[in-house]
């Protein structure tokens, strides 16, 4: 069984909000809060704990003894990650030195899009 600390750590590692995790696990945000409180896994049904764990594992968390880590990417996923990173770096380089849009550039005097 996983601990409240592991659930909190996995959610933080994956950058998931409590509401996001609740939706994925088909439970309430209050239940996620209760799970993440000290000793919370004992105050929630085993089916709910299993559903939360399953969703965290699907998102890339790997539960290990007394902790959690991000599951290593598969080779094809690593290739995709590198391609996305290259695209992001190219986009950032293209925008370097360009003026940032202001509200005046985007909206008219009535606050409506131009």
mmCIF file of C-alpha atoms in Angstrom, residues 28-105:
data_model
loop_
_atom_site.group_PDB
_atom_site.id
_atom_site.type_symbol
_atom_site.label_atom_id
_atom_site.label_comp_id
_atom_site.label_asym_id
_atom_site.label_seq_id
_atom_site.Cartn_x
_atom_site.Cartn_y
_atom_site.Cartn_z
ATOM 1 C CA UNK A 28 -13.630 14.253 -5.398
ATOM 2 C CA UNK A 29 -10.984 16.850 -4.633
ATOM 3 C CA UNK A 30 -11.928 16.503 -0.945
ATOM 4 C CA UNK A 31 -11.047 12.802 -1.142
ATOM 5 C CA UNK A 32 -7.639 13.632 -2.631
ATOM 6 C CA UNK A 33 -7.063 16.130 0.192
ATOM 7 C CA UNK A 34 -8.031 13.478 2.741
ATOM 8 C CA UNK A 35 -5.703 10.950 1.059
ATOM 9 C CA UNK A 36 -2.789 13.393 1.160
ATOM 10 C CA UNK A 37 -3.292 14.224 4.855
ATOM 11 C CA UNK A 38 -1.143 12.327 7.342
ATOM 12 C CA UNK A 39 -2.421 8.764 7.534
ATOM 13 C CA UNK A 40 -5.003 9.533 4.849
ATOM 14 C CA UNK A 41 -4.719 6.232 3.034
ATOM 15 C CA UNK A 42 -6.313 4.536 6.045
ATOM 16 C CA UNK A 43 -9.324 6.896 5.974
ATOM 17 C CA UNK A 44 -10.258 6.235 2.346
ATOM 18 C CA UNK A 45 -11.527 3.036 0.755
ATOM 19 C CA UNK A 46 -9.009 0.663 -0.820
ATOM 20 C CA UNK A 47 -10.742 0.959 -4.206
ATOM 21 C CA UNK A 48 -10.212 4.716 -4.180
ATOM 22 C CA UNK A 49 -6.564 4.399 -3.151
ATOM 23 C CA UNK A 50 -6.072 1.863 -5.971
ATOM 24 C CA UNK A 51 -7.749 4.165 -8.500
ATOM 25 C CA UNK A 52 -5.557 7.102 -7.456
ATOM 26 C CA UNK A 53 -2.421 4.959 -7.603
ATOM 27 C CA UNK A 54 -3.385 3.626 -11.013
ATOM 28 C CA UNK A 55 -3.897 7.122 -12.414
ATOM 29 C CA UNK A 56 -0.595 8.336 -10.997
ATOM 30 C CA UNK A 57 1.169 5.342 -12.541
ATOM 31 C CA UNK A 58 -0.518 5.968 -15.909
ATOM 32 C CA UNK A 59 0.757 9.547 -15.743
ATOM 33 C CA UNK A 60 4.340 8.317 -15.236
ATOM 34 C CA UNK A 61 4.904 7.829 -11.511
ATOM 35 C CA UNK A 62 6.673 4.741 -10.260
ATOM 36 C CA UNK A 63 6.212 3.864 -6.600
ATOM 37 C CA UNK A 64 9.309 2.451 -4.943
ATOM 38 C CA UNK A 65 10.084 1.513 -1.337
ATOM 39 C CA UNK A 66 9.599 4.666 0.750
ATOM 40 C CA UNK A 67 9.354 6.956 -2.267
ATOM 41 C CA UNK A 68 8.309 7.691 -5.793
ATOM 42 C CA UNK A 69 10.129 8.506 -9.012
ATOM 43 C CA UNK A 70 9.289 9.314 -12.595
ATOM 44 C CA UNK A 71 9.143 6.199 -14.709
ATOM 45 C CA UNK A 72 11.905 6.218 -17.343
ATOM 46 C CA UNK A 73 10.716 7.082 -20.830
ATOM 47 C CA UNK A 74 10.608 4.402 -23.510
ATOM 48 C CA UNK A 75 12.997 4.986 -26.433
ATOM 49 C CA UNK A 76 10.222 6.217 -28.779
ATOM 50 C CA UNK A 77 8.940 8.583 -26.084
ATOM 51 C CA UNK A 78 12.444 9.969 -25.585
ATOM 52 C CA UNK A 79 12.726 10.659 -29.327
ATOM 53 C CA UNK A 80 9.403 12.544 -29.234
ATOM 54 C CA UNK A 81 10.517 14.493 -26.143
ATOM 55 C CA UNK A 82 13.745 15.549 -27.857
ATOM 56 C CA UNK A 83 11.860 16.644 -30.989
ATOM 57 C CA UNK A 84 9.451 18.729 -28.918
ATOM 58 C CA UNK A 85 12.341 20.278 -27.011
ATOM 59 C CA UNK A 86 14.071 21.178 -30.299
ATOM 60 C CA UNK A 87 10.866 22.801 -31.605
ATOM 61 C CA UNK A 88 10.488 24.781 -28.375
ATOM 62 C CA UNK A 89 14.092 25.976 -28.559
ATOM 63 C CA UNK A 90 13.688 27.016 -32.215
ATOM 64 C CA UNK A 91 10.499 28.905 -31.387
ATOM 65 C CA UNK A 92 12.176 30.687 -28.489
ATOM 66 C CA UNK A 93 15.129 31.646 -30.704
ATOM 67 C CA UNK A 94 12.777 33.053 -33.352
ATOM 68 C CA UNK A 95 11.033 35.224 -30.759
ATOM 69 C CA UNK A 96 14.229 36.595 -29.226
ATOM 70 C CA UNK A 97 14.367 40.347 -29.666
ATOM 71 C CA UNK A 98 10.777 40.703 -30.824
ATOM 72 C CA UNK A 99 8.495 43.034 -28.913
ATOM 73 C CA UNK A 100 6.060 41.479 -26.483
ATOM 74 C CA UNK A 101 2.367 42.006 -27.232
ATOM 75 C CA UNK A 102 0.599 44.451 -24.973
ATOM 76 C CA UNK A 103 -3.115 44.806 -24.239
ATOM 77 C CA UNK A 104 -3.203 47.754 -26.637
ATOM 78 C CA UNK A 105 -1.969 45.486 -29.453
#
